[in-house]
PDB file of C-alpha atoms in Angstrom:
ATOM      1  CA  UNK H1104      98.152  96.770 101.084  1.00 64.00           C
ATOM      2  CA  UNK H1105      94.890  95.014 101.437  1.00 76.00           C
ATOM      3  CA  UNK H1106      91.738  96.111 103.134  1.00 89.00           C
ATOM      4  CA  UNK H1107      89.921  94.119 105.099  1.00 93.00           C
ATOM      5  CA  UNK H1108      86.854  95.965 107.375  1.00 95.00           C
ATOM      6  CA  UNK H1109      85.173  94.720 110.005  1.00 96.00           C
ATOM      7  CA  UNK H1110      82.179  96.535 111.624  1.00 96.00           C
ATOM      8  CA  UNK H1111      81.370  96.783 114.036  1.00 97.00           C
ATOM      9  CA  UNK H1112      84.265  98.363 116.282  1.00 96.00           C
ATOM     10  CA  UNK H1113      82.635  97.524 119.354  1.00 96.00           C
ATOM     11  CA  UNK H1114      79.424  96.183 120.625  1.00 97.00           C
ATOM     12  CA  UNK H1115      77.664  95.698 124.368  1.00 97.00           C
ATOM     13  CA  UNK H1116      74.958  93.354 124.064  1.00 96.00           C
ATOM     14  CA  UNK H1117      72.636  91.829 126.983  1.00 97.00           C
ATOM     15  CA  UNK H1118      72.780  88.075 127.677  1.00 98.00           C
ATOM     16  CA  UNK H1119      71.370  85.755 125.982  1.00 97.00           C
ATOM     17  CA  UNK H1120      71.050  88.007 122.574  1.00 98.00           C
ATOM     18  CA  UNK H1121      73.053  87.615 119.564  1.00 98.00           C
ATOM     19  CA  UNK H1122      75.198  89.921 117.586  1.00 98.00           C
ATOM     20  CA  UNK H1123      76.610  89.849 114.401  1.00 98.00           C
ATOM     21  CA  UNK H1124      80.212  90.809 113.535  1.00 98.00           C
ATOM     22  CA  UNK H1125      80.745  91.510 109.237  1.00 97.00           C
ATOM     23  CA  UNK H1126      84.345  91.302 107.607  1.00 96.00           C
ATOM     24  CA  UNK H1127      84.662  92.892 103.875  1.00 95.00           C
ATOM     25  CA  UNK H1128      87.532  92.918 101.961  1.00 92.00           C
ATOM     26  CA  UNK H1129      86.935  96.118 100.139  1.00 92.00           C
ATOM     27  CA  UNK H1130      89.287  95.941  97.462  1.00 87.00           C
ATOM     28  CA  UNK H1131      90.210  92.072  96.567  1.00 87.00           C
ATOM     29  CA  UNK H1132      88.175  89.052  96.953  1.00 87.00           C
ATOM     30  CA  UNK H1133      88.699  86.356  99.043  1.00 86.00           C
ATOM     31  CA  UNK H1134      87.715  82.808  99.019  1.00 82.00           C
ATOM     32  CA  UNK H1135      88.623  82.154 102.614  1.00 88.00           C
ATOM     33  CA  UNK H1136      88.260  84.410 105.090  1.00 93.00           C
ATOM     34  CA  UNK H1137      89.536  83.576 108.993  1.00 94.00           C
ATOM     35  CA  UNK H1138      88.050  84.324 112.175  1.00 97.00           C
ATOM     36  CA  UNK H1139      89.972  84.599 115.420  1.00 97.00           C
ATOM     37  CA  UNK H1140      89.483  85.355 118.932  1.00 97.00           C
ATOM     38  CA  UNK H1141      91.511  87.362 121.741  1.00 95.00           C
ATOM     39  CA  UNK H1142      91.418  87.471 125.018  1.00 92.00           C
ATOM     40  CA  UNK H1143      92.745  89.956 126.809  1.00 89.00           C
ATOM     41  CA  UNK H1144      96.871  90.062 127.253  1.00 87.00           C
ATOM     42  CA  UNK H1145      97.184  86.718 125.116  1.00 90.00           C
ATOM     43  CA  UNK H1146      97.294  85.679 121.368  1.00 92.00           C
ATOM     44  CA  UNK H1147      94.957  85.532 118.848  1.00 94.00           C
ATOM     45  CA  UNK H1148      93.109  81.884 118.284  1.00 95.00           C
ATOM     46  CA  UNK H1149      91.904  80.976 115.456  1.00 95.00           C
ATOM     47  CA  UNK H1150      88.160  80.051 115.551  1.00 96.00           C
ATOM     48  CA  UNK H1151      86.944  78.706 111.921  1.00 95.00           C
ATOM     49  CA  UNK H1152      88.092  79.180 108.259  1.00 93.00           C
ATOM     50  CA  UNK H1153      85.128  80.749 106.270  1.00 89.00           C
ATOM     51  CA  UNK H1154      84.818  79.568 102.990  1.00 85.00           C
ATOM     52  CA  UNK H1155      82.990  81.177  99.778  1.00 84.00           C
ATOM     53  CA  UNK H1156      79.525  78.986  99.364  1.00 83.00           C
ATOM     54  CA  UNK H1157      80.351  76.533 101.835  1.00 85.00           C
ATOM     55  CA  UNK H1158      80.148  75.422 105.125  1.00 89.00           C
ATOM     56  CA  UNK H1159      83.094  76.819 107.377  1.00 92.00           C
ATOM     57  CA  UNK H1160      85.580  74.684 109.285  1.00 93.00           C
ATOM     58  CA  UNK H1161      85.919  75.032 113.064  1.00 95.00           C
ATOM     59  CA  UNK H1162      88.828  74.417 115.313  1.00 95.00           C
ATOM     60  CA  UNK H1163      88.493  72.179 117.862  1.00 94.00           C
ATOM     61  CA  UNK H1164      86.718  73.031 120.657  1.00 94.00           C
ATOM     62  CA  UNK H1165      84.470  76.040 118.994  1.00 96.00           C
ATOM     63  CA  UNK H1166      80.600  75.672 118.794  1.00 95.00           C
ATOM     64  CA  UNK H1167      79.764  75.919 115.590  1.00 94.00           C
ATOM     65  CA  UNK H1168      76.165  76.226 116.880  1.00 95.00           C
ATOM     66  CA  UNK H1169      77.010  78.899 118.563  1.00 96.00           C
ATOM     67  CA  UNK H1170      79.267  80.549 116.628  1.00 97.00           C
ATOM     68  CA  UNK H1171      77.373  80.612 113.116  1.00 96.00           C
ATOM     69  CA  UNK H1172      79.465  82.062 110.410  1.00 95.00           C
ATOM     70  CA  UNK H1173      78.190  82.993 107.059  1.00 91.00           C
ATOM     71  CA  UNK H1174      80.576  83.569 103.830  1.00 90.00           C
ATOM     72  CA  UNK H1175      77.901  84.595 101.123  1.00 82.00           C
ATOM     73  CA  UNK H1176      80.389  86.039  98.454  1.00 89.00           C
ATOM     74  CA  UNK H1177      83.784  87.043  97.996  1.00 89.00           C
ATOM     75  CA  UNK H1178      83.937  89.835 100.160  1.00 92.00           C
ATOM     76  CA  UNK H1179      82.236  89.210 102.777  1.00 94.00           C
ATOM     77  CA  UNK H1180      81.455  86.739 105.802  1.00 94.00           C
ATOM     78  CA  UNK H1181      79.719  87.459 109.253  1.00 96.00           C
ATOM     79  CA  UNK H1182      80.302  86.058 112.426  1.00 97.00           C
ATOM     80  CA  UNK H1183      76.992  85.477 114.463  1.00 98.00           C
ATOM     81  CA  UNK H1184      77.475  85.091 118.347  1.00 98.00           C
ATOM     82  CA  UNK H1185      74.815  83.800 119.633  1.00 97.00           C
ATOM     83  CA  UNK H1186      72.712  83.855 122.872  1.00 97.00           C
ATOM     84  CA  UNK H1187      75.890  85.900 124.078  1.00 97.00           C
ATOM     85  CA  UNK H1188      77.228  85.197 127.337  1.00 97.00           C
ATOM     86  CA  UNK H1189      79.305  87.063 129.475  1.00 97.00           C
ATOM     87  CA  UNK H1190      82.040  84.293 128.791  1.00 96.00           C
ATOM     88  CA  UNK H1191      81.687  85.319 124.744  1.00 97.00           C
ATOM     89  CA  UNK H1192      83.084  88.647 125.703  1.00 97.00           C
ATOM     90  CA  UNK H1193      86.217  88.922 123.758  1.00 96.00           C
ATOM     91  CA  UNK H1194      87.939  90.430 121.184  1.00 97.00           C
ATOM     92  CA  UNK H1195      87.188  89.144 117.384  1.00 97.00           C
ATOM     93  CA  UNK H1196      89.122  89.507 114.528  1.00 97.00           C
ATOM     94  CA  UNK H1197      89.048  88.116 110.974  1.00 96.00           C
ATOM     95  CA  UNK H1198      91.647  88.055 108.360  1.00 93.00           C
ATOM     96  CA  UNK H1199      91.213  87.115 104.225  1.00 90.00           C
ATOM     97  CA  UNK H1200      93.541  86.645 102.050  1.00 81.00           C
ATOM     98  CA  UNK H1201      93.915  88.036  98.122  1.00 73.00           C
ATOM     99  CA  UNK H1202      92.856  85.092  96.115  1.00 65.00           C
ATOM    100  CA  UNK H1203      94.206  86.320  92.773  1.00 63.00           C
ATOM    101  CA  UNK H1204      97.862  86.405  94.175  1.00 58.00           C
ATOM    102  CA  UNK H1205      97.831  83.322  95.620  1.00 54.00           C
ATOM    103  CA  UNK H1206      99.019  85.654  98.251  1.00 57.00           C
ATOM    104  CA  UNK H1207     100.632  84.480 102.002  1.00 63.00           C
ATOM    105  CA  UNK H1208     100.286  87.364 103.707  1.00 72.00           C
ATOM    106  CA  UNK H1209      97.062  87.648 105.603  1.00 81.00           C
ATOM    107  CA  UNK H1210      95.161  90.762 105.763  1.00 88.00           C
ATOM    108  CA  UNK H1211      92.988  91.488 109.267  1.00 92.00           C
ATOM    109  CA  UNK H1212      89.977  93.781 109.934  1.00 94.00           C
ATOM    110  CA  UNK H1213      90.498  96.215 112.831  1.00 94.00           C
ATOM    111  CA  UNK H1214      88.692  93.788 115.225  1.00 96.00           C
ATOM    112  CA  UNK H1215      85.210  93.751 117.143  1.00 97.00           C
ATOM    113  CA  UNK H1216      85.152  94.444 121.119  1.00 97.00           C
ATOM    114  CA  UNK H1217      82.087  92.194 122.045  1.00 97.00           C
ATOM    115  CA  UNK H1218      81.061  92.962 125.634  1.00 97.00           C
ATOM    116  CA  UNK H1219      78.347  90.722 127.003  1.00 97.00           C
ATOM    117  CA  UNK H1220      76.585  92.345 130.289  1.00 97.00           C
TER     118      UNK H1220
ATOM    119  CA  UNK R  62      95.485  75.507 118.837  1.00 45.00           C
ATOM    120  CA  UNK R  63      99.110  77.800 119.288  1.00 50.00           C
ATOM    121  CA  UNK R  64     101.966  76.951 116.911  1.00 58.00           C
ATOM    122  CA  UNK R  65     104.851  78.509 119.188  1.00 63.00           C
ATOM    123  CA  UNK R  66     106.343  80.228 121.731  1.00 71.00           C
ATOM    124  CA  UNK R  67     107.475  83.730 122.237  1.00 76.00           C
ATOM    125  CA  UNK R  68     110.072  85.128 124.615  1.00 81.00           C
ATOM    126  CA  UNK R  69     110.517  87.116 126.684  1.00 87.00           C
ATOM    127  CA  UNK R  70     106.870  87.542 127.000  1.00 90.00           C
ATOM    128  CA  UNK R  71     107.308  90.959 127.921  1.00 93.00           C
ATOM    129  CA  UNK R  72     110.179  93.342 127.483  1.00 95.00           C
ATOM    130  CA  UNK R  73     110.546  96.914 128.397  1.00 96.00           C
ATOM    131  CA  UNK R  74     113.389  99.113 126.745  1.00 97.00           C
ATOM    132  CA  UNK R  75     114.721 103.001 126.657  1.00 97.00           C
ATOM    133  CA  UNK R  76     113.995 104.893 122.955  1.00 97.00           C
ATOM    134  CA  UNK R  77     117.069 104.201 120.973  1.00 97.00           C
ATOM    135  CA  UNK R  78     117.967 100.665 122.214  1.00 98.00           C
ATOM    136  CA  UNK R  79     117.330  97.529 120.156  1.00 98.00           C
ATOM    137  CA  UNK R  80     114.610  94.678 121.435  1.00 97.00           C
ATOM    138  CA  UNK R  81     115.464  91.489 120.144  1.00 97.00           C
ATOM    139  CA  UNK R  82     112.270  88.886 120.362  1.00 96.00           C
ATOM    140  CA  UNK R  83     112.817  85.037 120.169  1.00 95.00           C
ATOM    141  CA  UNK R  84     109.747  82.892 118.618  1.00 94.00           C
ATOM    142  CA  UNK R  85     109.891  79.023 118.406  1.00 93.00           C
ATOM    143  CA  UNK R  86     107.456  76.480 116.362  1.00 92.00           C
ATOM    144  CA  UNK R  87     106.871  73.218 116.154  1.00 89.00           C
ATOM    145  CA  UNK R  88     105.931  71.780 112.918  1.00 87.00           C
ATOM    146  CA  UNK R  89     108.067  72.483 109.650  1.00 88.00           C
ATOM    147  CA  UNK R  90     107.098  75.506 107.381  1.00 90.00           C
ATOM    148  CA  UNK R  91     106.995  77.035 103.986  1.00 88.00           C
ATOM    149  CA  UNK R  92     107.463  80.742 106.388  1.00 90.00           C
ATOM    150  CA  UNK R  93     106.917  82.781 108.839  1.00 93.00           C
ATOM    151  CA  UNK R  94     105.687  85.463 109.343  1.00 93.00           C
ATOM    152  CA  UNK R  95     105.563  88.483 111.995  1.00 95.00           C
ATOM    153  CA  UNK R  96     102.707  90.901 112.701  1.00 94.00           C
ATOM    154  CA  UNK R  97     102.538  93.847 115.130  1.00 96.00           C
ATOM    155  CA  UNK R  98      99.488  94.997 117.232  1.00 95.00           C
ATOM    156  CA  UNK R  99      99.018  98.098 118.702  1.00 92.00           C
ATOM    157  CA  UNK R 100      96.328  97.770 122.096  1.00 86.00           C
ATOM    158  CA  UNK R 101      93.035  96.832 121.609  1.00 79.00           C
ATOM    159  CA  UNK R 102      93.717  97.279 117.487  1.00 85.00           C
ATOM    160  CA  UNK R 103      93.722  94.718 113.963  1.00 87.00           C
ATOM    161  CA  UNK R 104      97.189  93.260 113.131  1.00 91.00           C
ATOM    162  CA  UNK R 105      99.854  94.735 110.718  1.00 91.00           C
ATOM    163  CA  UNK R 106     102.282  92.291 108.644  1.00 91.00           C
ATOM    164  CA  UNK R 107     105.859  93.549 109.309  1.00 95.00           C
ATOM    165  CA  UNK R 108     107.929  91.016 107.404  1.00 94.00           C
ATOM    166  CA  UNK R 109     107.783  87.593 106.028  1.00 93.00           C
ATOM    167  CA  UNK R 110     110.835  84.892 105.484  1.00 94.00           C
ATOM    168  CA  UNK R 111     110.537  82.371 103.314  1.00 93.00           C
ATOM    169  CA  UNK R 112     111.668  79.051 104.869  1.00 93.00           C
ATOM    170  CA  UNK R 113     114.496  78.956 102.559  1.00 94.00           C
ATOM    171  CA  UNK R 114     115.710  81.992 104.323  1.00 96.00           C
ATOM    172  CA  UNK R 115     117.893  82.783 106.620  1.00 97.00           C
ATOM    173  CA  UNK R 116     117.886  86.476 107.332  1.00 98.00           C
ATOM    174  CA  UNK R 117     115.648  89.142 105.809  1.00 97.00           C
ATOM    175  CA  UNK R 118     115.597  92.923 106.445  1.00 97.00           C
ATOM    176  CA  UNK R 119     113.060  95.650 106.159  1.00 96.00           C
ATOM    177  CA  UNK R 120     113.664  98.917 107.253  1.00 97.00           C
ATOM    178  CA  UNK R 121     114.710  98.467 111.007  1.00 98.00           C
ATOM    179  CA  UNK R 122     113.805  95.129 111.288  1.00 98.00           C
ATOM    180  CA  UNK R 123     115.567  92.474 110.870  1.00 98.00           C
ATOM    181  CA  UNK R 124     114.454  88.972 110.742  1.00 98.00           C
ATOM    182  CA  UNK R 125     116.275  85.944 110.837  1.00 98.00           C
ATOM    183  CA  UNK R 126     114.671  81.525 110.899  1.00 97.00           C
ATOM    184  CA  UNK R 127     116.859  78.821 111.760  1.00 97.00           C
ATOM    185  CA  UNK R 128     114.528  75.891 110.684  1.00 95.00           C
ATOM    186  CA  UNK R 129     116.919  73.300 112.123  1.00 95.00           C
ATOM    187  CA  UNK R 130     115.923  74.856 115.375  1.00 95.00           C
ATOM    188  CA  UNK R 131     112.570  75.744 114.509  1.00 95.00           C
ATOM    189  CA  UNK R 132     112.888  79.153 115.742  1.00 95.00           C
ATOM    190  CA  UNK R 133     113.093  82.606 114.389  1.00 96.00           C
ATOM    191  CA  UNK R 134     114.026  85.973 116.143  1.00 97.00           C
ATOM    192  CA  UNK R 135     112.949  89.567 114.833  1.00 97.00           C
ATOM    193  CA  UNK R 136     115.317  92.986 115.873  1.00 98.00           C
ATOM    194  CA  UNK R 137     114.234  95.856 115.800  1.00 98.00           C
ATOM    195  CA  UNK R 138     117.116  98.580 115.834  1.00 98.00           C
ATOM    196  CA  UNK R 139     116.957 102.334 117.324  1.00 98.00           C
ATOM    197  CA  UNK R 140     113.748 101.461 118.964  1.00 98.00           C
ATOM    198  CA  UNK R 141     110.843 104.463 119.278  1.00 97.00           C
ATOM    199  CA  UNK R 142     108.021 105.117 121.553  1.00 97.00           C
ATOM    200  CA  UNK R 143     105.959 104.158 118.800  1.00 96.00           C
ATOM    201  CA  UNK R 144     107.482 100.835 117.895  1.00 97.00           C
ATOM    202  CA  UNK R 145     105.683 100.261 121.568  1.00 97.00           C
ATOM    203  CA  UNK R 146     102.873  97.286 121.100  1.00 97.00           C
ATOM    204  CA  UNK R 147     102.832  93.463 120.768  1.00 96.00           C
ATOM    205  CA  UNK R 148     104.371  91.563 118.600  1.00 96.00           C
ATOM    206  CA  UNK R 149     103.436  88.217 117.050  1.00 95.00           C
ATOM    207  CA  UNK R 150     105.147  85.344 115.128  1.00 95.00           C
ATOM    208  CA  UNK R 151     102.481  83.076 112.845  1.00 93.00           C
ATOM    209  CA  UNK R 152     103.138  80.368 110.983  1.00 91.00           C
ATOM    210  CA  UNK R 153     100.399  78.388 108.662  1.00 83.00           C
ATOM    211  CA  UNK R 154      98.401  76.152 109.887  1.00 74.00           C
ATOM    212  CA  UNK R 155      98.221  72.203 108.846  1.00 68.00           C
ATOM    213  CA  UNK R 156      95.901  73.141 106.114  1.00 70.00           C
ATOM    214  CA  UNK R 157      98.707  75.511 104.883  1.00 67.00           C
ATOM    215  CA  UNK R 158      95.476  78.529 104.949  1.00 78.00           C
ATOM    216  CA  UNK R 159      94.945  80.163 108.498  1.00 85.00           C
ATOM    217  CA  UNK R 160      97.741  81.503 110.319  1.00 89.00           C
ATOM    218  CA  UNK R 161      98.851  80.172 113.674  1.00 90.00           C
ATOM    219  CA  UNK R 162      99.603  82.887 116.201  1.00 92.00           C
ATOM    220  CA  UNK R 163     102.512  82.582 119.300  1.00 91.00           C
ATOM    221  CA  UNK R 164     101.515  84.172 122.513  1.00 91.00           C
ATOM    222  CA  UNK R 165     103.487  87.344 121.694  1.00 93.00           C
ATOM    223  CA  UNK R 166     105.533  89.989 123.214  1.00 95.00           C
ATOM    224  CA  UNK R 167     104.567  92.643 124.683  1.00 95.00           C
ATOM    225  CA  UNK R 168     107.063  95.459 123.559  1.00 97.00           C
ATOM    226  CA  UNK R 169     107.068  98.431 125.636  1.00 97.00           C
ATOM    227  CA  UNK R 170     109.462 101.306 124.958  1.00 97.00           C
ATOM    228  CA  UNK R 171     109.970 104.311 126.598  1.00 96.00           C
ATOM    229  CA  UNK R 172     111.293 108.058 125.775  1.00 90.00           C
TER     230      UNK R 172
END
C-alpha cells in the first residue's frame, strides 16, 4: 500500500513553544490530507482536513489559531502546535488519501508523541 | 465528533479462540471500514465493505454490515498473540472525505 510519513516520532517541547509535526505521502499525491488527535486509551478525532493551496477546514471545537496547518503541495502538509501547553500533549496522526484512484481507503503516518513539560 | 460505538470496549481472549467485535453508526454510508492499531503506533486498514455488502472476508477476518441496523461486526478466527492491539471501525464523514473513528476495542490475546 500507500506511504504516508510523518516526522517527527516524538517530540518534548517546553511550554509555551511551538512544534511542528510534517506528513508526506512518499509515493502518491494527495489533495487532502487529515489530521487527527489521540488521547491516551480512546479514539482518534479528527482535527482539520488539509487541503492542497487552500485554507484547511477545522472541526468544531479546534483552534485553528492554534493549531496552524499548512498543505503547500501534494505531498506534504505540517501541523504547527503552537505556544504548546501541557493540555496539547497528545498523540497526532494524519492520514491522505491517493488522489489518482479516487481511492477510500485512507492511508496514516506512524503518528507524533507531542509531550508538553 | 465520533460516528459510533464499539463493544465490548475491551476484550481479553486465549491464542486460538475467536474475538468477535460489534461497531454501531449513526448516519447512512457508502462503507465501512476497519483499521487496527498496535500501542502507541499509525493505523493499518484491515478490510473495507461496501454498503451494498453484507459479509466480506480477508484472510481470518471476517466482516459483516447490517445497514438496517446500522451496525457492523468484524471476527477474527484462531486468534494470535499478535492479532493483540485495538481495533477501530470508521466510517466517512458528512463531507464523504475524513474518516470518522468509534472508540475502539481494545483486543488483548494471550498465549
Amino acid at each position: 500500500g500507500a506511504v504516508v510519513s510523518q516526522h517527527p516520532s516524538w517530540v518534548i517541547c517546553k511550554s509555551g513553544t511551538s512544534v511542528k509535526i510534517e506528513c508526506r505521502s512518499l509515493d502518491f499525491q494527495a489533495t487532502t490530507m487529515f489530521w487527527y488527535r489521540q488521547f491516551p486509551k480512546q479514539s482518534l478525532m479528527l482535527m482539520a482536513t488539509s487541503n492542497e493551496g487552500s485554507k484547511a477546514t477545522y472541526e468544531q471545537g479546534v483552534e485553528k489559531d492554534k493549531f496552524l496547518i499548512n498543505h503547500a503541495s501534494l505531498t506534504l502538509s505540517t501541523l504547527t502546535v503552537t505556544s504548546a501547553h501541557p493540555e496539547d500533549s497528545s498523540f497526532y496522526i494524519c492520514s491522505a488519501r491517493d488522489r489518482t484512484i479516487g481511492g477510500t481507503e485512507a492511508f496514516f503516518g506512524q503518528g507524533t508523541r507531542l509531550t508538553v513539560v | 465528533s465520533q460516528q459510533g460505538e464499539e463493544d465490548p470496549q475491551a476484550l481479553s481472549i486465549q491464542e486460538g479462540e475467536n474475538a468477535t467485535m460489534n461497531c454501531s453508526y449513526k448516519t447512512s454510508i457508502n462503507n465501512l471500514q476497519w483499521y487496527r492499531q498496535n500501542s502507541g503506533r499509525g493505523l493499518v486498514h484491515l478490510i473495507l465493505i461496501r454498503s451494498n455488502e453484507r459479509e466480506k472476508h480477508s484472510g481470518r477476518l471476517r466482516v459483516t454490515l447490517d445497514t438496517s441496523k446500522k451496525s457492523s461486526s468484524l471476527l477474527i478466527t484462531a486468534s494470535r498473540a499478535a492479532d493483540t492491539a485495538s481495533y477501530f471501525c470508521a466510517t466517512g464523514n458528512q463531507a464523504g472525505t475524513a474518516l470518522i473513528f468509534g472508540k475502539g476495542t481494545t483486543l488483548s490475546v494471550s498465549s
